[in-house]
CSV table of C-alpha atoms and ligand atoms in Angstrom, one decimal:
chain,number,residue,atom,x,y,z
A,1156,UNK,CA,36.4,-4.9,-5.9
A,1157,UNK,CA,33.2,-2.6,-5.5
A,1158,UNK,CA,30.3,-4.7,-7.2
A,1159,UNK,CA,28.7,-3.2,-9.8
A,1160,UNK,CA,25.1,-2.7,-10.7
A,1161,UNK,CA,22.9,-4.9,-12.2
A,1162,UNK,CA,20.0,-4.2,-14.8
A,1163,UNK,CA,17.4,-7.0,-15.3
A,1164,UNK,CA,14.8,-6.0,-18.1
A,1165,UNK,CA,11.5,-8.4,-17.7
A,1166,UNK,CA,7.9,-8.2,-18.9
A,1167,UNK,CA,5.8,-8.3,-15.9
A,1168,UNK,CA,2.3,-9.5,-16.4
A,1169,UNK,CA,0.6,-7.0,-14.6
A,1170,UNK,CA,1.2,-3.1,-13.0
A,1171,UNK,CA,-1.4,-1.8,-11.3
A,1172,UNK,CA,-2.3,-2.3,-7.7
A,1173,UNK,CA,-5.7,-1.1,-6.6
A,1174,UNK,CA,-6.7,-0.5,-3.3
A,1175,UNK,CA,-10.3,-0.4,-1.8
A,1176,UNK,CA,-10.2,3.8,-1.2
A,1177,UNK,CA,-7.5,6.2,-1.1
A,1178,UNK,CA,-5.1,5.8,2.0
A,1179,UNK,CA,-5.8,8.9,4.4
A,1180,UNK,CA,-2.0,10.2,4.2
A,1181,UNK,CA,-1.1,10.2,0.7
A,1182,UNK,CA,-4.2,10.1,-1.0
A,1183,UNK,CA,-3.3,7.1,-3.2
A,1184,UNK,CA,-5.8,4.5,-4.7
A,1185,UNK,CA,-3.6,3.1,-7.2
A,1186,UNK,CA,0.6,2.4,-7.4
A,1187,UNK,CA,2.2,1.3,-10.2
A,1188,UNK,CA,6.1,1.4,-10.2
A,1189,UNK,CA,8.7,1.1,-12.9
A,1190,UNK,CA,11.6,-0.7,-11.2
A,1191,UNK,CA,12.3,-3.0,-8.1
A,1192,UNK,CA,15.3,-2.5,-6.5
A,1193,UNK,CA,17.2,0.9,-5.9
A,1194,UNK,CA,20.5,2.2,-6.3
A,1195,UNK,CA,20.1,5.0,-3.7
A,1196,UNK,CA,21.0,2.2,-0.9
A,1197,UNK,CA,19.4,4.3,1.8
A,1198,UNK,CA,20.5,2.1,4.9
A,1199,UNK,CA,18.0,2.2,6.6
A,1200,UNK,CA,15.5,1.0,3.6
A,1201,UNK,CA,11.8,-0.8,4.5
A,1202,UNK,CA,12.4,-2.4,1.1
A,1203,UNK,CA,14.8,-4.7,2.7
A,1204,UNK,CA,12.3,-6.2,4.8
A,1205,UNK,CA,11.3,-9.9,3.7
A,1206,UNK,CA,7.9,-9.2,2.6
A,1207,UNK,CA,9.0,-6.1,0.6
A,1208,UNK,CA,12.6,-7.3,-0.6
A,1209,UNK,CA,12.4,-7.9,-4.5
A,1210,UNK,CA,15.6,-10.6,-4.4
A,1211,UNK,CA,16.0,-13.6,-2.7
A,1212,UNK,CA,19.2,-12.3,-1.7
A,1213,UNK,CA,19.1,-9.3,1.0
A,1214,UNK,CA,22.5,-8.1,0.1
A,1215,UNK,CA,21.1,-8.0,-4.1
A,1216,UNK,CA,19.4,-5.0,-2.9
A,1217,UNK,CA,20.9,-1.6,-4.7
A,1218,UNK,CA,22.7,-4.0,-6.5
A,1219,UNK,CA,20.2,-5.2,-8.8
A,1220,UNK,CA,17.7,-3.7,-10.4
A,1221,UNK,CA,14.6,-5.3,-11.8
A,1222,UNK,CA,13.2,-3.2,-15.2
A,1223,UNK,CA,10.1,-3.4,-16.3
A,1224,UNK,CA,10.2,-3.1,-20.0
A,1225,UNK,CA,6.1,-3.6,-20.8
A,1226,UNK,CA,4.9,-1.2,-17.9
A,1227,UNK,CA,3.6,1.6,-19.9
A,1228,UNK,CA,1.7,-1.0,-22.3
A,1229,UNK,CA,0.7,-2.4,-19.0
A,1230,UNK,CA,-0.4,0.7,-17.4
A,1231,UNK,CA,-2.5,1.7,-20.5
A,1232,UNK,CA,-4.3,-1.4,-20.6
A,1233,UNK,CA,-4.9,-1.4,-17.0
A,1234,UNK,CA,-6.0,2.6,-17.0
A,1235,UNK,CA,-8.8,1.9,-19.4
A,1236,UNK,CA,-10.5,-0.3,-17.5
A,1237,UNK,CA,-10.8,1.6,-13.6
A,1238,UNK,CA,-12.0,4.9,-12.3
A,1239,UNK,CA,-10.0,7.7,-12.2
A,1240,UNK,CA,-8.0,8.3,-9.1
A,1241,UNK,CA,-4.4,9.3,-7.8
A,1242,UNK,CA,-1.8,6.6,-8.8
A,1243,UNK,CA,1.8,6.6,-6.7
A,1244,UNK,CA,4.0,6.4,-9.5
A,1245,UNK,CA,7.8,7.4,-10.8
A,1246,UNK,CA,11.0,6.2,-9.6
A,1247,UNK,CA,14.0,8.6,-10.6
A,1248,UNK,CA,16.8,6.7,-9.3
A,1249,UNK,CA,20.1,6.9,-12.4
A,1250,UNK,CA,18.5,3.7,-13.8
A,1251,UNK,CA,15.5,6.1,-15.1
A,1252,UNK,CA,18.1,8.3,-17.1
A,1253,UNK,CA,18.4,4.9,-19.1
A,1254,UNK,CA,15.3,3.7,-19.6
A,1255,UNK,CA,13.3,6.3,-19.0
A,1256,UNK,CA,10.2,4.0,-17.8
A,1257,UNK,CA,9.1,6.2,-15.3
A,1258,UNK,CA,8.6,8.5,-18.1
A,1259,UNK,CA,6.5,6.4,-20.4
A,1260,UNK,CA,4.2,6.0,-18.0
A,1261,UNK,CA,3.7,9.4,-16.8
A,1262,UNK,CA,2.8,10.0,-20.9
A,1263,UNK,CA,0.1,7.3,-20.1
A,1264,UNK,CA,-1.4,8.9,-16.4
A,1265,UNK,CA,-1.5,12.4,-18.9
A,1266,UNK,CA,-3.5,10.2,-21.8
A,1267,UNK,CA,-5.8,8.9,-19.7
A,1268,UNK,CA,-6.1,12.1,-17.2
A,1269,UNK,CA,-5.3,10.1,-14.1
A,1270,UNK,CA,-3.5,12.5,-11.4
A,1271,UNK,CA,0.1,11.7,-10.2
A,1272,UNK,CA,1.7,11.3,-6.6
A,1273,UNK,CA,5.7,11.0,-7.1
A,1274,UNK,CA,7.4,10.9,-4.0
A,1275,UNK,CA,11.3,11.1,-4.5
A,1276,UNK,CA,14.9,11.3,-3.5
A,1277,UNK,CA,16.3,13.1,-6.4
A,1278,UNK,CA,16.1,15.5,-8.3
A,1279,UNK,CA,15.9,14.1,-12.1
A,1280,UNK,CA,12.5,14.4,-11.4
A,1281,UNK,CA,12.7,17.7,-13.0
A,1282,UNK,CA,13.3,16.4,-15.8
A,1283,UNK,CA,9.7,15.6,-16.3
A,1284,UNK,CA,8.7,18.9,-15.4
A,1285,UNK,CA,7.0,20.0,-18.3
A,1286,UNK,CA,4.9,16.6,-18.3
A,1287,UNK,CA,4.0,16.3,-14.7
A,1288,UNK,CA,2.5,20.5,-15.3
A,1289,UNK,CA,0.4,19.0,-18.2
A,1290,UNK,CA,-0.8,16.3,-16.1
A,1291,UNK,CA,-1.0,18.6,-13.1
A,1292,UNK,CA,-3.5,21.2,-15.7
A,1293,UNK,CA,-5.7,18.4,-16.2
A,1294,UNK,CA,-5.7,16.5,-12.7
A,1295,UNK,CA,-4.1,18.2,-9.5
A,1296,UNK,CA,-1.5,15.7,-8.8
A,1297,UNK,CA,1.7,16.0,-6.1
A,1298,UNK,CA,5.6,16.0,-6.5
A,1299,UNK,CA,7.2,15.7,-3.0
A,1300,UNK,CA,10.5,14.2,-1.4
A,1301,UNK,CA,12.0,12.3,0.8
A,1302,UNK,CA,14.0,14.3,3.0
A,1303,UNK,CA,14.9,13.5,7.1
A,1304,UNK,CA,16.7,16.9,7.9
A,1305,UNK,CA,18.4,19.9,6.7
A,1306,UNK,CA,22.0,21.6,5.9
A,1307,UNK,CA,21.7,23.4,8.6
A,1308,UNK,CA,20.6,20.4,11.1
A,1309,UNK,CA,23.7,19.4,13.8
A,1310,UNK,CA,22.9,15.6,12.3
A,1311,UNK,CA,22.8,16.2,9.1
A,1312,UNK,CA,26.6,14.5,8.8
A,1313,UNK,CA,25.4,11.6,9.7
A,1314,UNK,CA,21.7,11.3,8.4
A,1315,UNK,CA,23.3,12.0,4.8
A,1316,UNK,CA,25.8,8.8,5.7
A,1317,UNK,CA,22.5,6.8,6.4
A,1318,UNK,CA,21.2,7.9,2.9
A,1319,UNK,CA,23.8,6.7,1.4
A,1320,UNK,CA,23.8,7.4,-2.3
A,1321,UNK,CA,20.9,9.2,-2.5
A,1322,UNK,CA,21.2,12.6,-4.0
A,1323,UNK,CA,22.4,15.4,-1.7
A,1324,UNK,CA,19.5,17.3,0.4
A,1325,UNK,CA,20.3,20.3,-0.8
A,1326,UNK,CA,19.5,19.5,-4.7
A,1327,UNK,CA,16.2,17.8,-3.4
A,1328,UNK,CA,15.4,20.8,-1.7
A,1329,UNK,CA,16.0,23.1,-4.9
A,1330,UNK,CA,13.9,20.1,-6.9
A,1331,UNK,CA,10.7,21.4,-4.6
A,1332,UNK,CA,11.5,24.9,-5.2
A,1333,UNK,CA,11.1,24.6,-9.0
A,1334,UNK,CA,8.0,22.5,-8.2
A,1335,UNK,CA,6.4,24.7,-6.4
A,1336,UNK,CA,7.1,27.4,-9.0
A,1337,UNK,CA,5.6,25.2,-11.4
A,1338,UNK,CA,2.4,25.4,-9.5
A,1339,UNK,CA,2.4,21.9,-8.2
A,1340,UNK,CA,1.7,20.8,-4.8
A,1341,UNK,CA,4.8,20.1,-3.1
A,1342,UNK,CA,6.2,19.3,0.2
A,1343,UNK,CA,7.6,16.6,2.1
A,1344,UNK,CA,8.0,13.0,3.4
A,1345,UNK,CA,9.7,12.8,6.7
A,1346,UNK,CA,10.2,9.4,6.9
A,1347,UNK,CA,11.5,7.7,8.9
A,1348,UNK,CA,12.5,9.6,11.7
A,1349,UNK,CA,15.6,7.9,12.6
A,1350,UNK,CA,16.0,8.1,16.6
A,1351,UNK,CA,19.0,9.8,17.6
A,1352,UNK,CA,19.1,11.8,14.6
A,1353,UNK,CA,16.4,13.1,13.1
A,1354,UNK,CA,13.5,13.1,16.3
A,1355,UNK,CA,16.1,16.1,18.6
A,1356,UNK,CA,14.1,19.3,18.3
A,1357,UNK,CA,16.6,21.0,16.0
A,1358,UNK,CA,16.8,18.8,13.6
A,1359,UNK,CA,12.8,18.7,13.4
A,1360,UNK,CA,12.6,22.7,13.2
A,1361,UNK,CA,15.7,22.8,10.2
A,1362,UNK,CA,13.7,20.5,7.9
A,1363,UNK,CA,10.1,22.1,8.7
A,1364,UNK,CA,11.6,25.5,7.9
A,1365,UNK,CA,13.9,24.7,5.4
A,1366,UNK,CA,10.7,22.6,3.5
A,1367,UNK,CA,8.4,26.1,3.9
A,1368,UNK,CA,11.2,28.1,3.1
A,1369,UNK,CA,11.6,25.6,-0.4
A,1370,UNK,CA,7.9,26.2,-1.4
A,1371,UNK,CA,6.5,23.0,0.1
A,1372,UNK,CA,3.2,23.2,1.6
A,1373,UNK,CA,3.5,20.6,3.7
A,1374,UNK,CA,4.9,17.7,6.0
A,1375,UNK,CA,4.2,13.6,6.3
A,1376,UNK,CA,6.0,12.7,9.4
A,1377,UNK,CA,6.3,8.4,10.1
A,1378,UNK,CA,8.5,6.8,12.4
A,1379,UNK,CA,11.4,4.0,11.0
A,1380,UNK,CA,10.4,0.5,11.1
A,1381,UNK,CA,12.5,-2.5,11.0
A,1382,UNK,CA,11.8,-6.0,10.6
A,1383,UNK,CA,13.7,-9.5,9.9
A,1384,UNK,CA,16.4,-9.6,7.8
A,1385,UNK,CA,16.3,-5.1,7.6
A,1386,UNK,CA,16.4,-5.2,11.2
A,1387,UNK,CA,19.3,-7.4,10.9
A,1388,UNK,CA,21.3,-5.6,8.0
A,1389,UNK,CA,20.4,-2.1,9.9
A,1390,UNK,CA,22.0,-3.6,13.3
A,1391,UNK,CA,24.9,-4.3,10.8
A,1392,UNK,CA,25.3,-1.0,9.8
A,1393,UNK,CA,24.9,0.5,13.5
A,1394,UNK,CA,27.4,-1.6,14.7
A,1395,UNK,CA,30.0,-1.0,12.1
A,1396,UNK,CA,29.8,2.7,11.6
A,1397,UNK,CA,27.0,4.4,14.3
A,1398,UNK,CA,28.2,2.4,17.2
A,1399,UNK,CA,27.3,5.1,19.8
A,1400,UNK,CA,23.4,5.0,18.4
A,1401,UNK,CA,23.3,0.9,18.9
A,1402,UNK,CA,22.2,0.6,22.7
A,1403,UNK,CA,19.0,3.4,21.8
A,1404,UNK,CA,17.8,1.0,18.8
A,1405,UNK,CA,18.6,-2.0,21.2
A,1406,UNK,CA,16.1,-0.4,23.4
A,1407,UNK,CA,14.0,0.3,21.2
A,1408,UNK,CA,13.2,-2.0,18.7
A,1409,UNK,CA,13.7,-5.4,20.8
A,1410,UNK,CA,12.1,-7.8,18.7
A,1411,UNK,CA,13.5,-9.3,16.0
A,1412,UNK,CA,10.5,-10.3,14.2
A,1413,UNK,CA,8.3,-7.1,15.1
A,1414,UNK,CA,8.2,-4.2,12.5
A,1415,UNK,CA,7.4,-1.2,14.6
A,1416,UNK,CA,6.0,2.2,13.0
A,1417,UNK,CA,4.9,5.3,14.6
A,1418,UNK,CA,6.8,7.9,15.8
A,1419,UNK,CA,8.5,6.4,18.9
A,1420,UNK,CA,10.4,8.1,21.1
A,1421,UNK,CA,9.2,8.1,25.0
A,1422,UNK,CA,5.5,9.2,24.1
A,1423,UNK,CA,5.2,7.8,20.4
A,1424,UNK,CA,3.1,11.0,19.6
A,1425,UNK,CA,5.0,13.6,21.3
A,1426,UNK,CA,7.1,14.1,17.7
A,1427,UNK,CA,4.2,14.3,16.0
A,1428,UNK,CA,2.6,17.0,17.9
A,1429,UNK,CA,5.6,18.7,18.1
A,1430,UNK,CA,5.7,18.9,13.9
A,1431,UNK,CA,2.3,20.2,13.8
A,1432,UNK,CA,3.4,22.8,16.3
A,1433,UNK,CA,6.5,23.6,13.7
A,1434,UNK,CA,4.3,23.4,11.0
A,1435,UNK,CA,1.9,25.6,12.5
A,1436,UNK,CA,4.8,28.2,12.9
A,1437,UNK,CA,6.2,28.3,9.7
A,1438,UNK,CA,2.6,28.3,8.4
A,1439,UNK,CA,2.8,24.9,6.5
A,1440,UNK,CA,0.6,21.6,7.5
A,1441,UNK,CA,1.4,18.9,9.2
A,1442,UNK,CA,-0.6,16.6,6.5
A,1443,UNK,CA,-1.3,16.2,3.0
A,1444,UNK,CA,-4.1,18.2,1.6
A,1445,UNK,CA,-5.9,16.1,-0.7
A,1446,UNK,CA,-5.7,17.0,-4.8
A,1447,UNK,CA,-9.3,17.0,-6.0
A,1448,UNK,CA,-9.8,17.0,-9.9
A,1449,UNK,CA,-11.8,20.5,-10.6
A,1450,UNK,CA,-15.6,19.6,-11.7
A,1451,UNK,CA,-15.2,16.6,-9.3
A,1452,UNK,CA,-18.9,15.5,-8.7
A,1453,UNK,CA,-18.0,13.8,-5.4
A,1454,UNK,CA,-15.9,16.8,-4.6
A,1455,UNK,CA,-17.2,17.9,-1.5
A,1456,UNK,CA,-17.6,13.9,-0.3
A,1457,UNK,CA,-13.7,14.2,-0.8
A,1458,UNK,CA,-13.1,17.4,1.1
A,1459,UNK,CA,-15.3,16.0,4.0
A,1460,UNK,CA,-12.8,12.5,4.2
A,1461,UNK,CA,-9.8,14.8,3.9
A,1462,UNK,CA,-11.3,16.8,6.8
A,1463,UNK,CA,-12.7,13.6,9.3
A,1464,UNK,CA,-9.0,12.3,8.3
A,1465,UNK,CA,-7.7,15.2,9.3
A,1466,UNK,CA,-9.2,15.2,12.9
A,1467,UNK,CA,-8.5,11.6,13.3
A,1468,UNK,CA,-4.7,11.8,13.4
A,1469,UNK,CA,-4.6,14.7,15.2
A,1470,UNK,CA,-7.4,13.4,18.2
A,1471,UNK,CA,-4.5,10.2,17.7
A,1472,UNK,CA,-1.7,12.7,18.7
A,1473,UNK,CA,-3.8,13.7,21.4
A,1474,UNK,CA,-4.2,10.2,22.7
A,1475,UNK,CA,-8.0,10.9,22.3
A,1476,UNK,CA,-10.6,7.9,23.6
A,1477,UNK,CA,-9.9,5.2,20.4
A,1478,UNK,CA,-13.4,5.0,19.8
A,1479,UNK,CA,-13.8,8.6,19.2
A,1480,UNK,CA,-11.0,8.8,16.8
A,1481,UNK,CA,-12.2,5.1,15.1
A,1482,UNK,CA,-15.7,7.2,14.7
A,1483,UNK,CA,-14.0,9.5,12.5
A,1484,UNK,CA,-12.3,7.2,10.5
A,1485,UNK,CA,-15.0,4.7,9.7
A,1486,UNK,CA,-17.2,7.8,9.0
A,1487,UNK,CA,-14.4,8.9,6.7
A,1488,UNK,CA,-14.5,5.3,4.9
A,1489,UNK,CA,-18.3,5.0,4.8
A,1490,UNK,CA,-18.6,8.9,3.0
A,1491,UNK,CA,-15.6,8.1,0.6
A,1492,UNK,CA,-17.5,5.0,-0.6
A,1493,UNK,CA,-20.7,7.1,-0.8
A,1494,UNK,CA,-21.2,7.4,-4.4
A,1495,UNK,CA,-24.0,10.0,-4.4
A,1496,UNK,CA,-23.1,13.9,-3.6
A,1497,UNK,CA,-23.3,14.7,0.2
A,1498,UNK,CA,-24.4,18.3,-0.5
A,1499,UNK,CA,-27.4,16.9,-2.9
A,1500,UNK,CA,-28.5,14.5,0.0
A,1501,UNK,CA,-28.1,17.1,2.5
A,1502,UNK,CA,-30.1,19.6,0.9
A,1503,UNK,CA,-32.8,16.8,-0.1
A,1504,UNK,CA,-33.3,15.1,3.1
A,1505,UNK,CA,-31.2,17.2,5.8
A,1506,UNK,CA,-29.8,15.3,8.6
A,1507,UNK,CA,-31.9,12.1,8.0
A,1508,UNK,CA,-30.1,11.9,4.5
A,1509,UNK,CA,-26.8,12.3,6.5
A,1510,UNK,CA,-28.4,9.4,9.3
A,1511,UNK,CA,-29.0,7.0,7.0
A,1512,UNK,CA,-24.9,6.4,5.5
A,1513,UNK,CA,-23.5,3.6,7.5
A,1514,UNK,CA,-21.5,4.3,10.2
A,1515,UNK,CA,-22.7,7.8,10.7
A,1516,UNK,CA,-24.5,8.0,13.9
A,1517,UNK,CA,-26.2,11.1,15.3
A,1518,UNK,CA,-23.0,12.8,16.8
A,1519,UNK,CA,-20.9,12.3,13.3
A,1520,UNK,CA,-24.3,13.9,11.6
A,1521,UNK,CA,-23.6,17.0,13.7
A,1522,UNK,CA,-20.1,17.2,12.5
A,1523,UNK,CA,-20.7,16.4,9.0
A,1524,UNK,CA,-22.8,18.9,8.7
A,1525,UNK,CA,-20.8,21.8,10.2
A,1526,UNK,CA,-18.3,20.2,7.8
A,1527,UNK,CA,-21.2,20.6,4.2
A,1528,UNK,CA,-21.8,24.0,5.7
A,1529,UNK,CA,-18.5,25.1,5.8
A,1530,UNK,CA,-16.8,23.5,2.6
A,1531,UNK,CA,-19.8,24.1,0.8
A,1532,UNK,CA,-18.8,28.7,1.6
A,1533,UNK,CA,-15.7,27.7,0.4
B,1961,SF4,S1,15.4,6.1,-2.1
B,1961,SF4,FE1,16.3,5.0,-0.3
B,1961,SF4,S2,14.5,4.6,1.0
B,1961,SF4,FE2,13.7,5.1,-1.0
B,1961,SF4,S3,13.5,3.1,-2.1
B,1961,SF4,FE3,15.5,3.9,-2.6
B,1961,SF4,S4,16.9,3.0,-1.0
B,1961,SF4,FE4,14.8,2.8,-0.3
């Protein structure tokens, strides 16, 4: 008999998790979820991996899911008390249409003005339209989704058979469309790139183009990685029903311990440039671009990480010097934590003001400054 699915409702004691700065990909500083455990089943899952698993039990996974019946109390307590910033939140998998948890606490983000990142694989998203565009008016947030390929891609069989009992693509691609006539910032998650399906040139051009032709803005392209007892179950499911695809993933993820990211296929960043080539030609990006509340005093500091960000990952593609690329990235960390207004220290104390923030030596000075000069027209 199929097994059914479980729902746990628990009081958690707390919700938020706060990172040092916002990551340079989605933007984040907080997460706060509503439920552990997921009835999509996507087979090839991270979450399965021990240190993200949620059960004991690998197989409880998609089977059980954990509700958090205090998290809205929890996030407005925990709101109150840290600076404003982008929190990953929402979940919108069927157990939402119940308990509508995810709702509750997008009601708390709008209270308390904090912007939203909801990255999905359904479309009952939508159903919180009208309260994401109300947060959205107040603090640019982002609604994207999770999508691999496209109808039109000669894998898309088979990648929809990996996702399981996720919604169909093509009602996550109609979700972005209403999104992006909402106003909000949409686009997409390419993740993970499954070898053998999703990394073959057509498949990377259907899902670039059918993501511009959907509204979204933009693309977030990671490799798959697997780990423990997810490697193990995901060897399961190759052997059982993608036998053909086994010897690749033999090859390529060997270890059984390792979690391997990245996109890796032959050159680990030849898939990556080759998105930001697609992007580039259906006039979309190949990264995130970073919501900024309006008014933000620390606006331009913001632009100037999004922009030293930007470089980095793409000198990274390039298979620049590390040290150049690490340049950019501590630079990026050192101005994100600068709490005074780059523009205001510029214009004070010119490229000595710029000298003197850690980590900024005299080449990053120059580029900083092109950067002011050119944000600053904007
Ligand atoms: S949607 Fe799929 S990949 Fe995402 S958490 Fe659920 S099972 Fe995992």
């Amino acid at each position: 008999m199929a097994r059914r699915t479980e729902f746990v409702t628990y009081r958690p004691k707390t919700i938020l998790n706060r990172h040092k700065r916002p990551d340079h990909w989605f933007w984040t500083r907080y997460t706060a979820y509503p439920y552990k455990g997921c009835q999509h089943k996507c087979l090839f899952c991270y979450c399965r991996e021990k240190k993200y698993c949620p059960f004991d039990d690998v197989d409880d996974f998609g089977y059980v899911v954990k509700v958090k019946e205090n998290a809205p109390e929890l996030l407005r307590r925990a709101l109150g008390r840290v600076p404003v910033g982008m929190i990953a939140t929402g979940d919108y998998q069927p157990a939402e249409k119940t308990f509508e948890v995810s709702r509750r606490m997008l009601e708390v983000c709008l209270e308390f003005g904090f912007p939203v990142s909801i990255l999905e694989r359904s479309p009952l998203v939508l159903r919180d339209l009208d309260l994401i565009k109300e947060i959205d008016a107040r603090a640019p947030s982002v609604v994207f989704f999770s999508l691999i390929s496209a109808p039109d891609s000669p894998t898309y069989e088979r990648v929809r058979e990996m996702e399981n009992l996720a919604p169909k693509m093509e009602r996550r691609y109609a979700a972005m469309e209403q999104v992006a006539k909402a106003g909000i910032l949409t686009g997409i998650s390419m993740m993970p790139i499954l070898p053998g399906l999703c990394d073959t040139d057509e498949n990377l051009e259907a899902t670039i183009r059918a993501t511009a032709e959907h509204g979204g803005t933009f693309v977030v392209a990671g490799g798959l990685t697997l780990s423990d007892q997810q490697r193990e179950y995901f060897f399961g499911v190759l052997r059982d029903r993608f036998p053909d695809l086994l010897p690749l993933y033999e090859r390529m993820y060997p270890h059984p311990t390792a979690s391997y990211g990245g996109l890796r296929t032959g050159d680990p960043h030849t898939i990556g440039r080759r998105i930001c080539e697609l992007c580039q030609q259906y006039g979309i990006s190949d990264r995130m671009p970073r919501p900024i509340i309006p008014g933000d005093k620390r606006g331009l500091n913001k632009r100037v990480v999004e922009a030293l960000a930007n470089e980095c990952y793409w000198m990274e593609l390039d298979n620049a010097p590390k040290q150049r690329a690490w340049a950019y990235r501590k630079a990026a960390w050192a101005i994100e934590d600068t709490e005074q207004d780059l523009g205001l220290i510029y214009r004070a104390m010119g490229r000595k003001g710029l000298e003197s923030i850690e980590n900024v030596g005299p080449k990053m000075v120059e580029v900083i400054e092109g950067l002011i000069k050119e944000l600053s027209r904007v």
